[in-house]
Coordinates of N, CA and C in Angstrom, one line a residue:
X1468 N -170.5 -29.7 187.8 CA -171.1 -29.6 189.1 C -170.8 -30.9 189.8
X1469 N -170.5 -30.8 191.1 CA -170.2 -32.0 191.9 C -171.4 -32.2 192.8
X1470 N -172.0 -33.4 192.8 CA -173.2 -33.7 193.5 C -173.0 -34.9 194.4
X1471 N -173.6 -34.8 195.6 CA -173.6 -35.9 196.6 C -175.1 -36.3 196.6
X1472 N -175.3 -37.6 196.4 CA -176.6 -38.2 196.5 C -176.7 -39.1 197.7
X1473 N -177.5 -38.8 198.7 CA -177.6 -39.6 199.9 C -179.0 -40.3 199.9
X1474 N -179.0 -41.5 199.5 CA -180.3 -42.3 199.2 C -180.1 -43.7 199.6
X1475 N -180.9 -44.3 200.5 CA -180.7 -45.7 200.9 C -181.3 -46.7 199.9
X1476 N -182.1 -46.3 199.0 CA -182.6 -47.2 197.9 C -181.5 -47.3 196.9
X1477 N -180.7 -48.4 196.9 CA -179.5 -48.5 196.1 C -179.8 -48.4 194.6
X1478 N -180.9 -49.0 194.2 CA -181.2 -48.9 192.8 C -181.5 -47.5 192.3
X1479 N -182.2 -46.8 193.1 CA -182.5 -45.4 192.8 C -181.2 -44.5 192.9
X1480 N -180.4 -44.8 193.9 CA -179.1 -44.0 194.0 C -178.2 -44.3 192.8
X1481 N -178.2 -45.5 192.3 CA -177.3 -45.9 191.2 C -177.9 -45.3 189.9
X1482 N -179.2 -45.3 189.8 CA -179.9 -44.7 188.6 C -179.6 -43.2 188.5
X1483 N -179.7 -42.6 189.7 CA -179.5 -41.1 189.7 C -178.0 -40.8 189.4
X1484 N -177.1 -41.7 189.9 CA -175.7 -41.5 189.6 C -175.4 -41.6 188.1
X1485 N -175.9 -42.6 187.5 CA -175.7 -42.8 186.1 C -176.3 -41.7 185.3
X1486 N -177.5 -41.3 185.6 CA -178.2 -40.2 184.9 C -177.5 -38.9 185.0
X1487 N -177.1 -38.5 186.2 CA -176.4 -37.3 186.4 C -175.0 -37.2 185.8
X1488 N -174.4 -38.4 185.8 CA -173.1 -38.5 185.2 C -173.2 -38.3 183.7
X1489 N -174.3 -38.8 183.1 CA -174.6 -38.6 181.7 C -174.8 -37.1 181.4
X1490 N -175.2 -36.3 182.4 CA -175.4 -34.9 182.2 C -174.1 -34.1 182.4
X1491 N -173.0 -34.9 182.7 CA -171.7 -34.2 182.9 C -171.4 -33.9 184.3
X1492 N -172.2 -34.3 185.3 CA -172.0 -34.0 186.7 C -171.0 -35.1 187.2
X1493 N -170.3 -34.7 188.3 CA -169.5 -35.7 189.1 C -170.3 -36.1 190.3
X1494 N -170.5 -37.4 190.5 CA -171.5 -37.8 191.5 C -170.9 -38.8 192.5
X1495 N -171.1 -38.5 193.8 CA -170.8 -39.5 194.8 C -172.1 -39.9 195.5
X1496 N -172.1 -41.2 196.0 CA -173.3 -41.6 196.6 C -173.0 -42.1 198.0
X1497 N -174.0 -42.0 198.9 CA -174.0 -42.6 200.2 C -175.4 -43.2 200.5
X1498 N -175.4 -44.3 201.3 CA -176.6 -45.0 201.5 C -177.2 -45.0 202.9
X1499 N -176.5 -44.2 203.8 CA -177.1 -44.0 205.1 C -176.7 -42.6 205.6
X1500 N -177.3 -42.1 206.7 CA -177.1 -40.8 207.1 C -175.7 -40.5 207.6
X1501 N -175.1 -41.4 208.3 CA -173.8 -41.2 208.9 C -172.8 -41.1 207.7
X1502 N -172.8 -41.9 206.7 CA -171.9 -41.8 205.6 C -172.1 -40.5 204.8
X1503 N -173.4 -40.2 204.6 CA -173.7 -39.0 203.9 C -173.2 -37.7 204.6
X1504 N -173.3 -37.7 205.9 CA -172.9 -36.6 206.7 C -171.3 -36.5 206.6
X1505 N -170.7 -37.6 206.7 CA -169.2 -37.6 206.7 C -168.7 -37.1 205.3
X1506 N -169.3 -37.6 204.2 CA -168.9 -37.1 202.9 C -169.1 -35.6 202.7
X1507 N -170.3 -35.2 203.2 CA -170.7 -33.8 203.0 C -169.7 -32.9 203.8
X1508 N -169.2 -33.3 204.9 CA -168.2 -32.5 205.7 C -166.8 -32.6 205.2
X1509 N -166.4 -33.8 204.7 CA -165.1 -34.0 204.3 C -164.8 -33.5 202.9
X1510 N -165.8 -33.4 202.0 CA -165.6 -33.1 200.6 C -166.4 -31.9 200.2
X1511 N -166.0 -31.2 199.2 CA -166.7 -30.0 198.7 C -167.7 -30.5 197.6
X1512 N -169.0 -30.1 197.8 CA -170.0 -30.4 196.8 C -170.7 -29.1 196.4
X1513 N -171.2 -29.1 195.2 CA -172.0 -27.9 194.7 C -173.5 -28.1 195.2
X1514 N -174.0 -29.3 195.2 CA -175.4 -29.6 195.6 C -175.4 -30.9 196.3
X1515 N -176.3 -31.1 197.3 CA -176.6 -32.4 197.9 C -178.0 -32.8 197.7
X1516 N -178.2 -34.0 197.2 CA -179.6 -34.6 197.1 C -179.7 -35.5 198.3
X1517 N -180.6 -35.2 199.2 CA -180.7 -35.8 200.5 C -182.1 -36.4 200.8
X1518 N -182.1 -37.8 200.9 CA -183.4 -38.5 201.2 C -183.7 -38.2 202.7
X1519 N -185.0 -38.2 203.0 CA -185.3 -38.0 204.4 C -185.3 -39.3 205.2
X1520 N -185.8 -40.3 204.7 CA -185.9 -41.6 205.4 C -184.6 -42.4 205.2
X1521 N -183.7 -42.2 206.0 CA -182.4 -42.8 205.9 C -182.1 -43.6 207.2
X1522 N -181.3 -44.7 207.1 CA -180.9 -45.5 208.3 C -179.8 -44.7 209.0
X1523 N -179.6 -44.9 210.3 CA -178.6 -44.2 211.0 C -179.1 -42.8 211.5
X1524 N -178.9 -41.9 210.6 CA -179.4 -40.5 210.8 C -180.4 -40.2 209.7
X1525 N -181.6 -39.7 210.0 CA -182.5 -39.3 209.0 C -182.0 -38.0 208.3
X1526 N -182.7 -37.7 207.2 CA -182.2 -36.5 206.4 C -182.4 -35.2 207.2
X1527 N -183.4 -35.1 208.0 CA -183.6 -33.9 208.8 C -182.4 -33.6 209.7
X1528 N -181.9 -34.7 210.3 CA -180.8 -34.6 211.3 C -179.5 -34.3 210.5
X1529 N -179.3 -35.0 209.4 CA -178.1 -34.7 208.6 C -178.1 -33.2 208.2
X1530 N -179.2 -32.7 207.7 CA -179.3 -31.3 207.3 C -179.0 -30.4 208.4
X1531 N -179.6 -30.7 209.6 CA -179.5 -29.8 210.7 C -178.0 -29.8 211.2
X1532 N -177.4 -30.9 211.2 CA -176.0 -31.0 211.6 C -175.0 -30.2 210.7
X1533 N -175.3 -30.3 209.4 CA -174.5 -29.6 208.4 C -174.7 -28.1 208.6
X1534 N -175.9 -27.6 208.8 CA -176.2 -26.2 209.0 C -175.5 -25.7 210.3
X1535 N -175.6 -26.5 211.3 CA -175.1 -26.1 212.6 C -173.5 -26.0 212.5
X1536 N -172.9 -26.8 211.6 CA -171.5 -26.8 211.4 C -171.1 -25.7 210.5
X1537 N -172.0 -24.9 209.9 CA -171.7 -23.8 209.0 C -171.6 -24.2 207.6
X1538 N -172.0 -25.4 207.3 CA -172.0 -25.9 205.9 C -173.2 -25.4 205.1
X1539 N -173.0 -24.5 204.1 CA -174.1 -23.9 203.4 C -174.3 -24.5 202.0
X1540 N -173.8 -25.7 201.8 CA -174.0 -26.3 200.5 C -175.5 -26.5 200.2
X1541 N -176.0 -26.1 199.0 CA -177.5 -26.2 198.8 C -177.9 -27.7 198.9
X1542 N -179.1 -27.9 199.6 CA -179.6 -29.2 199.8 C -181.0 -29.3 199.2
X1543 N -181.2 -30.4 198.4 CA -182.5 -30.7 197.9 C -183.0 -32.0 198.6
X1544 N -184.0 -31.9 199.4 CA -184.6 -33.0 200.1 C -185.4 -33.9 199.2
X1545 N -185.2 -35.2 199.2 CA -185.9 -36.2 198.4 C -186.5 -37.2 199.3
X1546 N -187.8 -37.3 199.2 CA -188.5 -38.2 200.1 C -189.7 -38.9 199.5
X1547 N -190.1 -40.0 200.0 CA -191.3 -40.7 199.6 C -192.6 -40.1 200.2
X1548 N -192.3 -39.3 201.3 CA -193.4 -38.7 202.0 C -194.0 -37.6 201.1
X1549 N -195.3 -37.2 201.5 CA -195.9 -36.1 200.8 C -196.7 -35.3 201.8
X1550 N -196.8 -34.1 201.6 CA -197.6 -33.3 202.5 C -196.9 -32.0 202.9
X1551 N -197.7 -31.0 203.2 CA -197.1 -29.7 203.5 C -196.3 -29.6 204.8
X1552 N -196.6 -30.5 205.7 CA -195.9 -30.5 207.0 C -194.4 -31.0 206.8
X1553 N -194.3 -32.1 206.0 CA -193.0 -32.6 205.7 C -192.1 -31.6 204.9
X1554 N -192.8 -30.9 204.0 CA -192.1 -29.9 203.2 C -191.6 -28.8 204.1
X1555 N -192.5 -28.3 205.0 CA -192.2 -27.2 205.9 C -191.1 -27.6 206.9
X1556 N -191.1 -28.9 207.4 CA -190.0 -29.3 208.3 C -188.7 -29.4 207.5
X1557 N -188.7 -29.8 206.3 CA -187.5 -29.9 205.5 C -186.9 -28.5 205.3
X1558 N -187.7 -27.5 205.0 CA -187.2 -26.2 204.7 C -186.8 -25.5 206.1
X1559 N -187.6 -25.7 207.1 CA -187.2 -25.2 208.4 C -185.9 -25.7 209.0
X1560 N -185.6 -27.0 208.6 CA -184.3 -27.6 209.0 C -183.1 -27.0 208.3
X1561 N -183.4 -26.4 207.2 CA -182.3 -25.8 206.4 C -182.1 -26.2 205.0
X1562 N -183.1 -27.1 204.5 CA -183.0 -27.5 203.1 C -183.4 -26.3 202.2
X1563 N -182.9 -26.3 201.0 CA -183.2 -25.2 200.0 C -184.3 -25.6 199.1
X1564 N -184.6 -26.8 198.9 CA -185.7 -27.2 198.0 C -186.1 -28.6 198.4
X1565 N -187.3 -29.1 197.8 CA -187.9 -30.3 198.3 C -188.6 -30.9 197.1
X1566 N -188.4 -32.2 196.9 CA -189.0 -33.0 195.8 C -189.5 -34.3 196.3
X1567 N -190.8 -34.6 196.1 CA -191.4 -35.9 196.5 C -191.3 -37.0 195.5
X1568 N -191.1 -38.2 195.9 CA -191.1 -39.4 195.1 C -192.5 -39.8 194.8
X1569 N -192.9 -40.3 193.7 CA -192.0 -40.4 192.5 C -191.9 -39.0 191.9
X1570 N -190.7 -38.7 191.2 CA -190.4 -37.4 190.7 C -190.0 -37.5 189.3
X1571 N -190.1 -36.4 188.6 CA -189.6 -36.3 187.2 C -188.1 -36.1 187.2
X1572 N -187.4 -36.9 186.5 CA -185.9 -36.8 186.5 C -185.5 -35.4 185.8
X1573 N -186.3 -35.0 184.8 CA -186.0 -33.7 184.2 C -186.2 -32.6 185.1
X1574 N -187.2 -32.7 186.0 CA -187.4 -31.6 187.0 C -186.3 -31.6 188.0
X1575 N -185.9 -32.8 188.4 CA -184.8 -32.9 189.4 C -183.5 -32.2 188.9
X1576 N -183.1 -32.5 187.6 CA -181.9 -31.9 187.1 C -182.1 -30.4 187.0
X1577 N -183.3 -30.0 186.6 CA -183.5 -28.5 186.5 C -183.4 -27.8 187.8
X1578 N -183.9 -28.5 188.9 CA -183.8 -27.9 190.2 C -182.4 -27.9 190.7
X1579 N -181.6 -28.9 190.4 CA -180.2 -28.9 190.8 C -179.5 -27.8 190.1
X1580 N -179.7 -27.6 188.9 CA -179.1 -26.5 188.1 C -179.5 -25.2 188.7
X1581 N -180.8 -25.0 189.1 CA -181.2 -23.8 189.7 C -180.6 -23.5 191.0
X1582 N -180.5 -24.6 191.8 CA -179.8 -24.4 193.1 C -178.3 -24.0 193.0
X1583 N -177.7 -24.6 192.0 CA -176.3 -24.2 191.7 C -176.2 -22.8 191.3
X1584 N -177.1 -22.3 190.4 CA -177.0 -20.9 190.0 C -177.2 -20.0 191.1
X1585 N -178.0 -20.4 192.1 CA -178.3 -19.4 193.2 C -177.2 -19.4 194.3
X1586 N -176.2 -20.2 194.1 CA -175.1 -20.1 195.1 C -174.3 -18.9 194.9
X1587 N -173.5 -18.5 195.9 CA -172.7 -17.3 195.9 C -171.7 -17.1 194.8
X1588 N -171.3 -18.2 194.2 CA -170.2 -18.1 193.2 C -170.7 -17.4 192.0
X1589 N -171.9 -17.5 191.6 CA -172.5 -16.8 190.5 C -171.6 -17.0 189.3
X1590 N -171.4 -18.2 188.8 CA -170.6 -18.5 187.7 C -171.2 -17.9 186.4
X1591 N -170.4 -17.5 185.5 CA -170.9 -16.9 184.2 C -171.6 -18.0 183.4
X1592 N -172.6 -17.6 182.6 CA -173.4 -18.5 181.8 C -172.5 -19.1 180.8
X1593 N -171.7 -18.3 180.2 CA -170.8 -18.9 179.2 C -169.3 -18.5 179.5
X1594 N -168.4 -19.3 179.1 CA -167.0 -19.0 179.3 C -166.4 -18.7 177.9
X1595 N -165.9 -17.5 177.7 CA -165.4 -17.1 176.4 C -163.9 -16.9 176.5
X1596 N -163.1 -17.8 175.8 CA -161.6 -17.6 175.8 C -161.3 -17.4 174.3
X1597 N -161.2 -16.2 173.9 CA -161.0 -15.9 172.5 C -162.2 -16.4 171.7
X1598 N -161.9 -17.1 170.7 CA -163.0 -17.7 169.9 C -163.5 -19.1 170.4
X1599 N -162.9 -19.5 171.5 CA -163.4 -20.7 172.2 C -164.4 -20.4 173.2
X1600 N -165.7 -20.9 172.9 CA -166.8 -20.5 173.8 C -167.4 -21.8 174.4
X1601 N -167.5 -21.8 175.7 CA -168.1 -23.0 176.4 C -169.3 -22.5 177.1
X1602 N -170.4 -23.2 176.9 CA -171.7 -22.9 177.6 C -172.0 -24.1 178.5
X1603 N -171.8 -24.0 179.8 CA -172.0 -25.1 180.7 C -173.5 -25.5 180.8
X1604 N -174.4 -24.5 180.7 CA -175.8 -24.8 180.8 C -176.3 -25.7 179.7
X1605 N -175.8 -25.4 178.5 CA -176.2 -26.2 177.3 C -175.3 -27.3 177.0
X1606 N -174.2 -27.4 177.7 CA -173.1 -28.4 177.5 C -172.7 -28.3 176.0
X1607 N -172.4 -27.1 175.5 CA -172.0 -26.9 174.2 C -170.6 -26.2 174.1
X1608 N -169.9 -26.5 173.1 CA -168.6 -25.8 172.9 C -168.4 -25.5 171.4
X1609 N -168.0 -24.3 171.1 CA -167.7 -23.8 169.8 C -166.3 -23.2 169.7
X1610 N -165.7 -23.4 168.6 CA -164.4 -22.8 168.3 C -164.5 -22.1 166.9
X1611 N -164.3 -20.8 166.9 CA -164.5 -20.0 165.6 C -165.9 -20.3 165.0
X1612 N -166.9 -20.3 165.9 CA -168.3 -20.4 165.5 C -168.6 -21.8 164.9
X1613 N -167.7 -22.8 165.1 CA -167.9 -24.1 164.7 C -168.1 -25.0 165.9
X1614 N -169.1 -25.8 165.9 CA -169.4 -26.7 167.0 C -168.3 -27.8 167.2
X1615 N -167.9 -27.9 168.4 CA -167.0 -29.0 168.8 C -167.7 -30.0 169.6
X1616 N -167.7 -31.2 169.1 CA -168.4 -32.3 169.8 C -167.5 -33.0 170.8
X1617 N -168.0 -33.0 172.1 CA -167.2 -33.5 173.2 C -168.1 -34.5 173.9
X1618 N -167.5 -35.6 174.5 CA -168.2 -36.5 175.4 C -168.5 -35.7 176.7
X1619 N -169.4 -36.3 177.5 CA -169.7 -35.6 178.8 C -168.5 -35.4 179.6
X1620 N -167.6 -36.4 179.7 CA -166.4 -36.3 180.5 C -165.4 -35.3 179.9
X1621 N -165.2 -35.3 178.6 CA -164.3 -34.4 178.0 C -164.8 -33.0 178.2
X1622 N -166.1 -32.8 178.2 CA -166.7 -31.4 178.4 C -166.4 -31.0 179.8
X1623 N -166.5 -31.9 180.8 CA -166.3 -31.6 182.2 C -164.8 -31.2 182.4
X1624 N -163.9 -31.9 181.7 CA -162.5 -31.6 181.8 C -162.2 -30.2 181.3
X1625 N -162.8 -29.9 180.1 CA -162.6 -28.6 179.5 C -163.2 -27.5 180.3
X1626 N -164.4 -27.7 180.8 CA -165.0 -26.7 181.6 C -164.2 -26.4 182.8
X1627 N -163.7 -27.4 183.5 CA -162.9 -27.1 184.7 C -161.6 -26.3 184.4
X1628 N -161.0 -26.7 183.3 CA -159.8 -26.0 182.9 C -160.1 -24.6 182.5
X1629 N -161.3 -24.4 181.8 CA -161.7 -23.0 181.4 C -161.9 -22.1 182.6
X1630 N -162.5 -22.7 183.6 CA -162.8 -21.9 184.8 C -161.5 -21.5 185.6
X1631 N -160.4 -22.2 185.2 CA -159.1 -21.9 185.8 C -158.2 -21.4 184.7
X1632 N -158.7 -20.8 183.7 CA -157.9 -20.4 182.5 C -156.7 -19.6 183.0
X1633 N -155.6 -19.9 182.4 CA -154.3 -19.2 182.7 C -153.6 -19.8 183.8
X1634 N -154.2 -20.7 184.6 CA -153.5 -21.3 185.7 C -153.1 -22.7 185.4
X1635 N -152.0 -23.2 186.1 CA -151.6 -24.5 185.9 C -152.4 -25.4 186.9
X1636 N -153.1 -26.4 186.3 CA -154.0 -27.2 187.1 C -153.4 -28.6 187.1
X1637 N -153.1 -29.1 188.3 CA -152.5 -30.5 188.4 C -153.4 -31.6 188.0
X1638 N -152.9 -32.7 187.5 CA -153.7 -33.8 187.1 C -154.5 -34.3 188.2
X1639 N -154.0 -34.4 189.4 CA -154.7 -34.9 190.6 C -155.9 -34.1 190.8
X1640 N -155.8 -32.8 190.7 CA -157.0 -31.9 191.0 C -158.1 -32.2 189.9
X1641 N -157.7 -32.3 188.7 CA -158.7 -32.6 187.6 C -159.4 -33.9 187.9
X1642 N -158.6 -34.9 188.3 CA -159.2 -36.2 188.6 C -160.2 -36.1 189.8
X1643 N -159.8 -35.4 190.8 CA -160.7 -35.2 192.0 C -162.0 -34.5 191.7
X1644 N -161.9 -33.5 190.8 CA -163.0 -32.7 190.5 C -164.0 -33.3 189.4
X1645 N -163.4 -34.0 188.5 CA -164.2 -34.5 187.4 C -164.7 -36.0 187.5
X1646 N -164.0 -36.8 188.3 CA -164.4 -38.2 188.5 C -164.9 -38.3 189.9
X1647 N -165.8 -39.3 190.1 CA -166.4 -39.4 191.4 C -165.4 -40.1 192.4
X1648 N -165.6 -40.1 193.7 CA -164.7 -40.6 194.6 C -164.5 -42.1 194.6
X1649 N -165.4 -42.8 194.1 CA -165.3 -44.3 194.0 C -164.4 -44.7 192.9
X1650 N -164.1 -43.8 192.0 CA -163.3 -44.2 190.8 C -161.8 -44.5 191.2
X1651 N -161.3 -45.5 190.6 CA -159.9 -45.9 190.7 C -159.0 -44.7 190.3
X1652 N -158.2 -44.2 191.2 CA -157.4 -43.1 190.9 C -156.3 -43.4 189.9
X1653 N -156.5 -43.1 188.6 CA -155.6 -43.4 187.6 C -155.3 -42.1 186.8
X1654 N -154.2 -41.5 187.0 CA -153.9 -40.2 186.4 C -153.8 -40.3 184.8
X1655 N -153.5 -41.6 184.4 CA -153.4 -41.8 182.9 C -154.7 -41.5 182.2
X1656 N -155.8 -41.7 183.0 CA -157.1 -41.4 182.4 C -157.3 -39.9 182.1
X1657 N -156.7 -39.1 183.0 CA -156.7 -37.6 182.8 C -156.0 -37.3 181.5
X1658 N -154.8 -37.9 181.4 CA -154.0 -37.6 180.2 C -154.8 -38.0 178.9
X1659 N -155.5 -39.1 178.9 CA -156.2 -39.6 177.8 C -157.3 -38.5 177.4
X1660 N -158.0 -38.1 178.4 CA -159.1 -37.1 178.1 C -158.6 -35.8 177.7
X1661 N -157.5 -35.3 178.3 CA -156.9 -34.0 178.0 C -156.4 -34.1 176.5
X1662 N -155.8 -35.2 176.1 CA -155.4 -35.4 174.8 C -156.5 -35.3 173.8
X1663 N -157.6 -36.0 174.1 CA -158.8 -35.9 173.3 C -159.4 -34.5 173.1
X1664 N -159.4 -33.8 174.3 CA -159.9 -32.4 174.2 C -159.0 -31.6 173.3
X1665 N -157.6 -31.8 173.5 CA -156.7 -31.0 172.7 C -156.9 -31.2 171.2
X1666 N -157.1 -32.5 170.8 CA -157.3 -32.8 169.4 C -158.5 -32.0 168.8
X1667 N -159.5 -31.9 169.7 CA -160.8 -31.4 169.2 C -160.8 -29.8 169.2
X1668 N -160.2 -29.2 170.2 CA -160.3 -27.8 170.3 C -159.0 -27.1 169.7
X1669 N -157.9 -27.8 169.6 CA -156.7 -27.2 169.1 C -156.2 -27.7 167.8
X1670 N -155.9 -29.0 167.8 CA -155.3 -29.6 166.6 C -156.2 -29.4 165.4
X1671 N -157.5 -29.6 165.6 CA -158.5 -29.5 164.4 C -158.5 -28.1 163.9
X1672 N -158.1 -27.1 164.7 CA -158.2 -25.7 164.3 C -156.8 -25.0 164.1
X1673 N -155.7 -25.8 164.3 CA -154.4 -25.3 164.1 C -154.0 -24.3 165.3
X1674 N -154.6 -24.6 166.5 CA -154.3 -23.8 167.6 C -153.5 -24.5 168.7
X1675 N -153.1 -23.8 169.7 CA -152.3 -24.5 170.8 C -152.7 -23.8 172.2
X1676 N -154.0 -23.9 172.5 CA -154.4 -23.3 173.7 C -154.2 -24.1 175.0
X1677 N -154.3 -25.5 174.8 CA -154.2 -26.4 175.9 C -152.7 -26.9 176.0
X1678 N -152.0 -26.4 177.0 CA -150.6 -26.7 177.2 C -150.3 -27.7 178.3
X1679 N -149.4 -28.6 178.0 CA -148.9 -29.5 179.1 C -147.7 -28.9 179.8
X1680 N -147.8 -28.7 181.1 CA -146.7 -28.1 181.8 C -146.0 -29.3 182.5
X1681 N -144.9 -29.7 182.0 CA -144.3 -30.9 182.4 C -144.0 -31.0 183.9
X1682 N -144.5 -32.1 184.5 CA -144.3 -32.3 186.0 C -145.3 -31.5 186.8
X1683 N -146.2 -30.7 186.2 CA -147.0 -29.8 187.0 C -148.5 -30.0 186.7
X1684 N -148.8 -30.1 185.4 CA -150.2 -30.3 185.0 C -150.6 -29.7 183.7
X1685 N -151.7 -29.0 183.6 CA -152.1 -28.5 182.3 C -152.6 -27.0 182.5
X1686 N -152.4 -26.2 181.4 CA -152.9 -24.9 181.4 C -153.6 -24.5 180.2
X1687 N -154.8 -24.0 180.3 CA -155.6 -23.5 179.2 C -155.4 -22.0 179.0
X1688 N -155.0 -21.6 177.8 CA -154.7 -20.2 177.6 C -156.0 -19.3 177.8
X1689 N -155.9 -18.2 178.5 CA -157.0 -17.4 178.8 C -157.5 -16.7 177.5
X1690 N -156.7 -16.6 176.5 CA -157.1 -15.9 175.3 C -157.5 -16.9 174.2
X1691 N -157.6 -18.2 174.6 CA -158.1 -19.2 173.7 C -157.0 -19.7 172.7
X1692 N -155.8 -19.2 172.9 CA -154.8 -19.7 171.9 C -154.9 -19.1 170.6

């Protein structure tokens, strides 16, 4: 899941970014309304966490402009305010959910996952490629009913390739989807993580599902190899 966090409290924004990345999400951050609006328009996100009290443009105005532009990315409003009128205004402006500070991080993650599930893509709960089974909700992977231990980033790489099973996926696309926008663009990092995934899902089981297509990218066999 790719998430945009628009929050002017930099410590909170950084804490959310670290926590969500640990969950396997790709996270970009913005600290004012104008930057958040620009990122939301220029890049594709699965969910946006949007603070209401922002410098430049407040969250209501950012949300309203996105909806007016036809951007239907799910938005969770995050604010220090409390009260039914604030919640009603957020929802009337076009937000999909609302959470007041201080909030439970566990609840925030659960709500983000719920918003993602309710989007039109309706992604399958599990991805089964032969005996290679990937469960994004539980962040688990098994091969021949044996658990495969992956880091959060390795899992994100494998999940993205699995959703594009049978297709050649360029390194640049993997980098853009799995790493946040502030990350130094280094394609070698993709190679390192793909190699680690290959060792764990293929080499350890005598399989060859994850193929390197020279000069083009990587392809994960739809039948699991």
